[in-house]
Coordinates of C-alpha atoms and ligand atoms in Angstrom, one line a residue:
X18 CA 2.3 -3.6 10.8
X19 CA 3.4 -0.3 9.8
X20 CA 2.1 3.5 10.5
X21 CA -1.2 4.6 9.6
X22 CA -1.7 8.2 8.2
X23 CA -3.9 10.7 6.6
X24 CA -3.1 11.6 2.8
X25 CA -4.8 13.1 0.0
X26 CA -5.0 10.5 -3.1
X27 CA -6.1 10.3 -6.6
X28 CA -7.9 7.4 -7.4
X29 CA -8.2 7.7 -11.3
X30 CA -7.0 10.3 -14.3
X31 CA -10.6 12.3 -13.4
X32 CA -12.0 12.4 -10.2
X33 CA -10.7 15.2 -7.8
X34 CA -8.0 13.9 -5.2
X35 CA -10.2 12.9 -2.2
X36 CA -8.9 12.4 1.7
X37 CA -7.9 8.5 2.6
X38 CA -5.1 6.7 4.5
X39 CA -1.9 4.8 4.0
X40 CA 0.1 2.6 5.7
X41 CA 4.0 3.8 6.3
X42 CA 6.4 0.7 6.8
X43 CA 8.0 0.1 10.5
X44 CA 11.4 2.2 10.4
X45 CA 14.0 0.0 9.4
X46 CA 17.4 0.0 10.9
X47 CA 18.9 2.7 7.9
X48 CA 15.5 4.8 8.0
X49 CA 14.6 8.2 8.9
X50 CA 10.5 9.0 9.9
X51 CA 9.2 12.6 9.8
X52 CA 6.6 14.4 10.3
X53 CA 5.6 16.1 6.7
X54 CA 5.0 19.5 7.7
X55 CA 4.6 21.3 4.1
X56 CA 4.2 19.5 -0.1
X57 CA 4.7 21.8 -2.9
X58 CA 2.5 21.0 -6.1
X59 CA 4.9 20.4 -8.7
X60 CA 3.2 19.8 -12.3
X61 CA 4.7 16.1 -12.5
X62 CA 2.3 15.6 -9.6
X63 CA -0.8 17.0 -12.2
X64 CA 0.7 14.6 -15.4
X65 CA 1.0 11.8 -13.4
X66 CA -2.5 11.7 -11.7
X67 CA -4.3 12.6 -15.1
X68 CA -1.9 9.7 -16.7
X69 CA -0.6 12.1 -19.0
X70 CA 2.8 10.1 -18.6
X71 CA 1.0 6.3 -18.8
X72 CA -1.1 4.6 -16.9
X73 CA -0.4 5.3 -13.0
X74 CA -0.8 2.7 -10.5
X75 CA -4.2 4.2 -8.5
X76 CA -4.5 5.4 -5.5
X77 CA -1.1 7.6 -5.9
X78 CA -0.7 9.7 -2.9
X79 CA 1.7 12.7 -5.0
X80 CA 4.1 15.0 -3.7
X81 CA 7.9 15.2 -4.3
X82 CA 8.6 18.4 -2.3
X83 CA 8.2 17.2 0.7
X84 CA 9.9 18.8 4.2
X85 CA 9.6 18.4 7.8
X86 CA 10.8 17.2 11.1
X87 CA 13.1 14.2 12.3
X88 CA 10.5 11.7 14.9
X89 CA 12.4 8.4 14.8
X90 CA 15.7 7.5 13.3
X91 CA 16.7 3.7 12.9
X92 CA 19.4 2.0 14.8
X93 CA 21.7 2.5 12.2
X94 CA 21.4 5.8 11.3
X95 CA 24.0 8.2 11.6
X96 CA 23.0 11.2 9.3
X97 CA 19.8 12.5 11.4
X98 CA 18.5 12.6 14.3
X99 CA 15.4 13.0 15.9
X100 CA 13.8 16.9 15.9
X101 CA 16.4 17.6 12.2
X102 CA 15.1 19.8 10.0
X103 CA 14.6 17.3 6.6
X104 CA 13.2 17.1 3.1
X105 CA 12.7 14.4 0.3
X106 CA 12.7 15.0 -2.8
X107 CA 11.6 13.3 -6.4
X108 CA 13.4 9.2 -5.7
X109 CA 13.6 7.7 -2.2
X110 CA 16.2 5.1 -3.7
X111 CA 18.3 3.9 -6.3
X112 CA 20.3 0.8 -7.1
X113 CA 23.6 2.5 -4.7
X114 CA 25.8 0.1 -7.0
X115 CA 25.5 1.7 -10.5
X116 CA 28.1 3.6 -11.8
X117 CA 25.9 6.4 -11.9
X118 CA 24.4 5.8 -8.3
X119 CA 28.2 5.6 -7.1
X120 CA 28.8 9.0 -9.0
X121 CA 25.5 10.8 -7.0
X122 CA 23.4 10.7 -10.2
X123 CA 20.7 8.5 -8.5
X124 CA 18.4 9.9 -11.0
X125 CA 19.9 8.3 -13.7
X126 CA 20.6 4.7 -11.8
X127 CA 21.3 2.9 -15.2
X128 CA 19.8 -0.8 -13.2
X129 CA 16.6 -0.5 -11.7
X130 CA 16.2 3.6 -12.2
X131 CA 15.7 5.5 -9.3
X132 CA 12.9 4.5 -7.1
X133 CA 10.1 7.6 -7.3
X134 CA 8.9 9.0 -4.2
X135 CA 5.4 8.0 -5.5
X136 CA 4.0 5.9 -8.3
X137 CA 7.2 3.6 -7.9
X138 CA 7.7 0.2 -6.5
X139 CA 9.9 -0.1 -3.0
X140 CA 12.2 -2.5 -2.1
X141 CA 10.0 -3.9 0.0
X142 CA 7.5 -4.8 -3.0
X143 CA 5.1 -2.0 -1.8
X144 CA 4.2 1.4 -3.9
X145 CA 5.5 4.4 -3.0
X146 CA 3.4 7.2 -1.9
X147 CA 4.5 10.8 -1.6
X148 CA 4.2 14.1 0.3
X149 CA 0.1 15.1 0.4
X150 CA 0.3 13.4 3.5
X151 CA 1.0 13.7 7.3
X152 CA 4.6 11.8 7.6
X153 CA 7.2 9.5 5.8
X154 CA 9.9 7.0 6.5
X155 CA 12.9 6.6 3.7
X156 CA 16.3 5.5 3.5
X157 CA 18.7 8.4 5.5
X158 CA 20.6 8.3 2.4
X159 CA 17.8 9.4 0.2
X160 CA 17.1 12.7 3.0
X161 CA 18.4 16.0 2.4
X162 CA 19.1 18.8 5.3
X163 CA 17.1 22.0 5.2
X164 CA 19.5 25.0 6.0
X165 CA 18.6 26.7 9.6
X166 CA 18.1 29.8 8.1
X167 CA 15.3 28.0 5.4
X168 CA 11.6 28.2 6.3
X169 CA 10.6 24.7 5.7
X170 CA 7.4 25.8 3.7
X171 CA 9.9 27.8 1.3
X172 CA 12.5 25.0 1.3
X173 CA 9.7 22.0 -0.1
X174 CA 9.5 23.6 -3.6
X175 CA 13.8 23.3 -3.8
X176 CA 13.5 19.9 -3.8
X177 CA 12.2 19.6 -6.9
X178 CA 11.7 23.0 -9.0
X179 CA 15.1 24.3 -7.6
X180 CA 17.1 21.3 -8.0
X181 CA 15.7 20.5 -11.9
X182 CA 16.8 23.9 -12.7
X183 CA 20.0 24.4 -10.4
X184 CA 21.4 21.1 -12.0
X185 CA 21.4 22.1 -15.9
X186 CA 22.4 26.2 -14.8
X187 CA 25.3 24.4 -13.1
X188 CA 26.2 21.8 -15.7
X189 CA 26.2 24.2 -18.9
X190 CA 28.2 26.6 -16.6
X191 CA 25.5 29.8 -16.2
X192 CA 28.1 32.4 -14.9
X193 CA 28.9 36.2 -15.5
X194 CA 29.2 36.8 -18.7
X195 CA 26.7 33.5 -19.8
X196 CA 23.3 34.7 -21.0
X197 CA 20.5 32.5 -20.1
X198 CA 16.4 32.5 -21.2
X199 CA 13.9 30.9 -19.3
X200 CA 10.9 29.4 -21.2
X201 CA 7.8 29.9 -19.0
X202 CA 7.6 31.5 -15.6
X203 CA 5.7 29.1 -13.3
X204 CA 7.1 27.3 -10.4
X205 CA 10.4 25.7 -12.2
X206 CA 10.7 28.8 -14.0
X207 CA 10.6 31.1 -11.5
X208 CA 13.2 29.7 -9.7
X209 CA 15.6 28.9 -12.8
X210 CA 15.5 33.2 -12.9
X211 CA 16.8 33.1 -9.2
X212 CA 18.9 30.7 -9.3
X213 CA 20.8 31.7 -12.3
X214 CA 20.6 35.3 -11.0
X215 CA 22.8 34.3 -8.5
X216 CA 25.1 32.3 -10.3
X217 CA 25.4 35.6 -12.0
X218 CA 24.2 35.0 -15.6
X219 CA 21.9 37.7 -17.5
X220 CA 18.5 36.5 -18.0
X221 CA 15.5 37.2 -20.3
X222 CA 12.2 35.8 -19.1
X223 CA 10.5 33.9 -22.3
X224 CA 6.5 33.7 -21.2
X225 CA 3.2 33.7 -23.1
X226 CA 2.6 36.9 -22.6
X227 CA 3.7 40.2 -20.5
X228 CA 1.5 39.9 -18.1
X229 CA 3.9 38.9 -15.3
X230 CA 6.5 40.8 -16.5
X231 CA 6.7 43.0 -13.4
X232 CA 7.4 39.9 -11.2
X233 CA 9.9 38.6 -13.5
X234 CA 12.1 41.6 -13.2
X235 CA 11.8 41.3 -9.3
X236 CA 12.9 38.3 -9.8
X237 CA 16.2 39.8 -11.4
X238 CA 15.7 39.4 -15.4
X239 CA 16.9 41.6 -16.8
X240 CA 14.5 41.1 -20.0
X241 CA 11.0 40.3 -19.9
X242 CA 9.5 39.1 -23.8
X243 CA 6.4 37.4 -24.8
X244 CA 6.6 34.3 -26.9
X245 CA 3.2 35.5 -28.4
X246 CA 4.6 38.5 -30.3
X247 CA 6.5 37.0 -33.4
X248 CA 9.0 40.5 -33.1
X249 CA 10.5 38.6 -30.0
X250 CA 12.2 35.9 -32.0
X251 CA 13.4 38.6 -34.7
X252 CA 14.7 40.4 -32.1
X253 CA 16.7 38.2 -30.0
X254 CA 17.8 35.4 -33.2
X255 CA 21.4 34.1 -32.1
X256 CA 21.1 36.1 -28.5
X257 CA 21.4 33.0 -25.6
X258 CA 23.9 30.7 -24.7
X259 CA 21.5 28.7 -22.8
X260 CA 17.4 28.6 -22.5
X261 CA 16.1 26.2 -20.1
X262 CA 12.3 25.7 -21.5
X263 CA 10.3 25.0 -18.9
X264 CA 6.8 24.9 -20.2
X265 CA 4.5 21.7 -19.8
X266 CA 3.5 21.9 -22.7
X267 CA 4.6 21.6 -26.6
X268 CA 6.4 24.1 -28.2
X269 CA 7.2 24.8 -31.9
X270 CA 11.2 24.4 -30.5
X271 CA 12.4 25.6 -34.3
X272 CA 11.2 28.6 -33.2
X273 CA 13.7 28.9 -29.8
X274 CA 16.6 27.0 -30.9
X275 CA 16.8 30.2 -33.3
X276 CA 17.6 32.2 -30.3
X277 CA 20.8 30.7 -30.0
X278 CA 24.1 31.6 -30.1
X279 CA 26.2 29.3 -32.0
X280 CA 27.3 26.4 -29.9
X281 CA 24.0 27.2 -27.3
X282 CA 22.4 24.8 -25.8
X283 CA 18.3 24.4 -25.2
X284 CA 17.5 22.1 -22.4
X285 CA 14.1 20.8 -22.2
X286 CA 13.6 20.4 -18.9
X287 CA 9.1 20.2 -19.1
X288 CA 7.9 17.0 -20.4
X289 CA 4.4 17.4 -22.2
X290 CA 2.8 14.5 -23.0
X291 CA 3.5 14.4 -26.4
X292 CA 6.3 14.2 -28.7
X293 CA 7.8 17.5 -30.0
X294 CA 9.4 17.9 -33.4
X295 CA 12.6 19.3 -34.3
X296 CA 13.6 20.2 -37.9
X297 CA 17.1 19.2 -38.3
X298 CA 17.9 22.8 -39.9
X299 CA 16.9 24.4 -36.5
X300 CA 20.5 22.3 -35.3
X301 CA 22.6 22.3 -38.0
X302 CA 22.9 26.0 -38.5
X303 CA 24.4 27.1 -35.6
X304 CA 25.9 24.0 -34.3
X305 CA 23.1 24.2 -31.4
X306 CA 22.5 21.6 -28.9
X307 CA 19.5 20.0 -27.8
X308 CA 19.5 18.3 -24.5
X309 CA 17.7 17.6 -21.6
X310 CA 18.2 17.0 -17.9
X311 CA 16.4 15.1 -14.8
X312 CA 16.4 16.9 -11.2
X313 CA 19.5 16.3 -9.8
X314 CA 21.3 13.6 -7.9
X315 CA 21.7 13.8 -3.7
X316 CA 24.4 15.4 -3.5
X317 CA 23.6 18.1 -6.1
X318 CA 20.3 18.9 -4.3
X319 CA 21.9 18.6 -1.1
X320 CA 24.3 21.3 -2.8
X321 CA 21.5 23.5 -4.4
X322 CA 19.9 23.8 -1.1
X323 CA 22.9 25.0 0.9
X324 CA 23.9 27.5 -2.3
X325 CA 19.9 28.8 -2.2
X326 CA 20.6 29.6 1.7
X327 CA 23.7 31.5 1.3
X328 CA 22.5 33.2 -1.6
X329 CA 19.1 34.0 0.1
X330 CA 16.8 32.0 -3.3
X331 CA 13.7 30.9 -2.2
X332 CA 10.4 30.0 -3.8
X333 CA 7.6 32.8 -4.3
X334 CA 4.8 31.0 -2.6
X335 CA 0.9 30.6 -2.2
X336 CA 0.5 28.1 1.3
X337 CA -3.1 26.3 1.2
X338 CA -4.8 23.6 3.0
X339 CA -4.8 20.0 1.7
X340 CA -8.8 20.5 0.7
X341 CA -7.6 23.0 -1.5
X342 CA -5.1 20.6 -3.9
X343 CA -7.9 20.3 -6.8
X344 CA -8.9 24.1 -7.0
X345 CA -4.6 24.5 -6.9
X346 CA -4.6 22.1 -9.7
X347 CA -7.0 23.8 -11.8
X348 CA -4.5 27.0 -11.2
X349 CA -1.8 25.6 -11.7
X350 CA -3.2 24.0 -15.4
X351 CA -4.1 27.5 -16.2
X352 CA -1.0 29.2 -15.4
X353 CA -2.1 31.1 -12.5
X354 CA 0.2 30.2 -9.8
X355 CA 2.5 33.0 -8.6
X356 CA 4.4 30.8 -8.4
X357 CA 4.7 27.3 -6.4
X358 CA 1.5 26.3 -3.9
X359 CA 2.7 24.3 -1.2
X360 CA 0.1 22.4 0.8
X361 CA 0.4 22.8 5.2
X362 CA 0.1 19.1 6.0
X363 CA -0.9 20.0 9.2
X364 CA -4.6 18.4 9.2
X365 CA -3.3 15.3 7.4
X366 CA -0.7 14.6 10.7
X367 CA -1.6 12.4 14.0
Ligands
LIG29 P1 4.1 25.2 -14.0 O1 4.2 25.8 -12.6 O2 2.7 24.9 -14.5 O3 4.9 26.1 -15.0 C1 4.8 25.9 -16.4 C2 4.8 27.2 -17.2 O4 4.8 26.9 -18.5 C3 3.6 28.0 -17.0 O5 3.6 28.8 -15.8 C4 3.5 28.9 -18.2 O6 4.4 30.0 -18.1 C5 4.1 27.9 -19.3 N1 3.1 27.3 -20.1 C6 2.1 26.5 -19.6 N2 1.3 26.1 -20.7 C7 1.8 26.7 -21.8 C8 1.5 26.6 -23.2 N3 0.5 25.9 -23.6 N4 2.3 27.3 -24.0 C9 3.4 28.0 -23.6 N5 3.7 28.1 -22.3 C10 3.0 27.4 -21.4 O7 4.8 23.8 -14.0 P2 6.2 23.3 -13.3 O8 5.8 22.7 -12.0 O9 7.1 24.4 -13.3 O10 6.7 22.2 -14.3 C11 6.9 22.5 -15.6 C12 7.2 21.2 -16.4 O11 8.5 20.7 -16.0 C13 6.2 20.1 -16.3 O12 6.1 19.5 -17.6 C14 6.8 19.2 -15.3 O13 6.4 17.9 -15.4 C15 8.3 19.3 -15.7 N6 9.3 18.9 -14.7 C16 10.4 18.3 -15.1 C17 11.4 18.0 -14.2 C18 12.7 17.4 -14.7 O14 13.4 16.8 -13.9 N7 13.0 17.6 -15.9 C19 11.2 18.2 -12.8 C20 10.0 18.9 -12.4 C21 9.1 19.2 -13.4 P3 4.0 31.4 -18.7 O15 2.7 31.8 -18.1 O16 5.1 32.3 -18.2 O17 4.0 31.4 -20.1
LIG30 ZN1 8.5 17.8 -9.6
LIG31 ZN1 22.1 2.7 -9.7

């Protein structure tokens, strides 16, 4: 039984994502189905399907930014109805028993873990498969509300970039009077300079180079450096109370945990795919933190998104069609993505 519909899938770590099908289960009496209008590309999406993080379980259909339209609602649903404005982020379940689960940090269930929107294992024994595709059905308490006054294309890339950076801003307290860096300004970063911009921190803009430094103080940084000019970490030694580093890649983190006051904290919030080191100097003089942090639990995001609609945040983006996903790949691997690309599902839907 089930749904048939259109999705864009990888089928191993090297082959371009191609066009296939996949079956959605019936909607169950606590589901919600929708009609996936728009997918951000988030760069989990790329280090999953290149099996960067491990082996993945082939075809994976990717895409944890999803948003779109209410079509069927089960019995037993009493969140949404049919024609609401919805979105899904990174898990589509958890344990719900958990101490952490009870708490709203799904993303941290301490039984099973949180069940991924793709490359996981549903409870009904079938893998999930995410947002490159034309609709969804998951558990209404797993759905997030998209603010009428969001455009659904601009709300997808919240439900992942905004909430992994909304959640650590929050949770180390990013404030007037806090001053924040941002390591890397692609699609997480971008929106980690918006978001603390609101909360009303002072940011400096940490990227490779000054090449986007323009954008970044549209953005509302105050302070735009690049990482590849060795006077940058001279100049700002013992400046930040809190850099979120957001780069994908590896870093020589010695090198940025300098740039903290003492008592800072650097969260790492990109996960390349190999180990980083960490001299133990680089945290004992200074009494700096290193930490890191996971999205954010339901109803965080569901938080995030109402503060990014009051405080008019939203995503810089570049809409493409779904034939376009391995060119935005190749982009996105070569930092030129200004600064989310969200896919218009529209071909993939019935
Ligand atoms: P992205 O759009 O590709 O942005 C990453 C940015 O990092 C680039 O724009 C670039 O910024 C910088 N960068 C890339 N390669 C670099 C290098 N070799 N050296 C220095 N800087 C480099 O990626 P994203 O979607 O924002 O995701 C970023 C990372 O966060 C990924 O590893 C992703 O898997 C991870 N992530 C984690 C969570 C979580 O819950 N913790 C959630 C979502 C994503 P500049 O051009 O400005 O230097
Ligand atoms: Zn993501
Ligand atoms: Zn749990």
């Amino acid at each position: 039984m089930g749904t048939t519909v259109s999705a864009y899938a990888a089928t191993s770590a090297t082959e371009p994502l191609t066009e296939t099908t996949i079956t959605r289960r019936d909607v169950g009496p606590h589901d919600v189905a929708f009609d996936i209008h728009f997918a951000g590309i988030c760069h989990s999406d790329i280090h999953t399907v290149k099996a960067e993080w491990g082996q993945p379980n082939y075809p994976v259909v990717p895409g944890h930014e999803i948003a779109g339209i209410v079509t069927e609602v089960g019995a037993e649903v009493t969140k949404y109805k049919v024609g609401d404005r919805v979105g899904v982020g990174c898990f589509v379940d958890s344990c719900r028993e958990c101490d952490n689960c009870r708490a709203g940090l799904e993303q941290y269930c301490s039984t099973t873990g949180m069940v991924g929107t793709y490359n996981a294992v549903g409870r009904d024994g079938e893998p999930t498969q995410g947002g490159y595709s034309g609709a969804i059905v998951v558990d209404e308490n797993y759905v997030l509300r998209i603010p009428d006054n969001m455009a659904l294309d601009e709300a997808a890339p919240l439900l992942c970039a905004g909430i992994t950076t909304y959640s650590p801003l929050r949770h180390w307290g990013a404030g007037p009077g806090k001053k924040v860096a941002v390591i890397g300004l692609g699609g997480l970063g971008h929106l980690a300079v918006k978001i603390a911009v609101a909360m009303g921190a002072e940011v400096t803009v940490l990227s490779q180079s000054l090449k986007k430094m323009e954008d970044g103080l549209r953005l509302g940084a105050t302070d735009y450096r690049a990482t590849s000019d060795r006077e940058t970490f001279k100049d700002l030694k013992s400046t930040f109370d809190l850099i979120l580093n957001t780069v994908s890649a590896n870093l020589n983190l010695a090198d940025y945990l300098g740039l903290l006051k003492v008592d800072g904290t650097l969260v790492e919030l990109g996960m390349p795919e190999d180990a980083m080191s960490v001299p133990a100097g680089a945290l004992v003089f200074g009494r700096r933190s290193l930490a890191g942090s996971l999205i954010g639990g339901i109803p965080e995001t569901q938080e995030m998104l109402d503060f990014c609609a009051e405080h008019d945040v939203r995503p810089e983006i570049e809409v493409v069609t779904p034939d376009y996903i391995n060119e935005a790949y190749e982009r996105v691997l070569a930092s030129d993505v200004r600064y989310r690309f969200v896919i218009d599902t529209a071909s993939l839907r019935s």
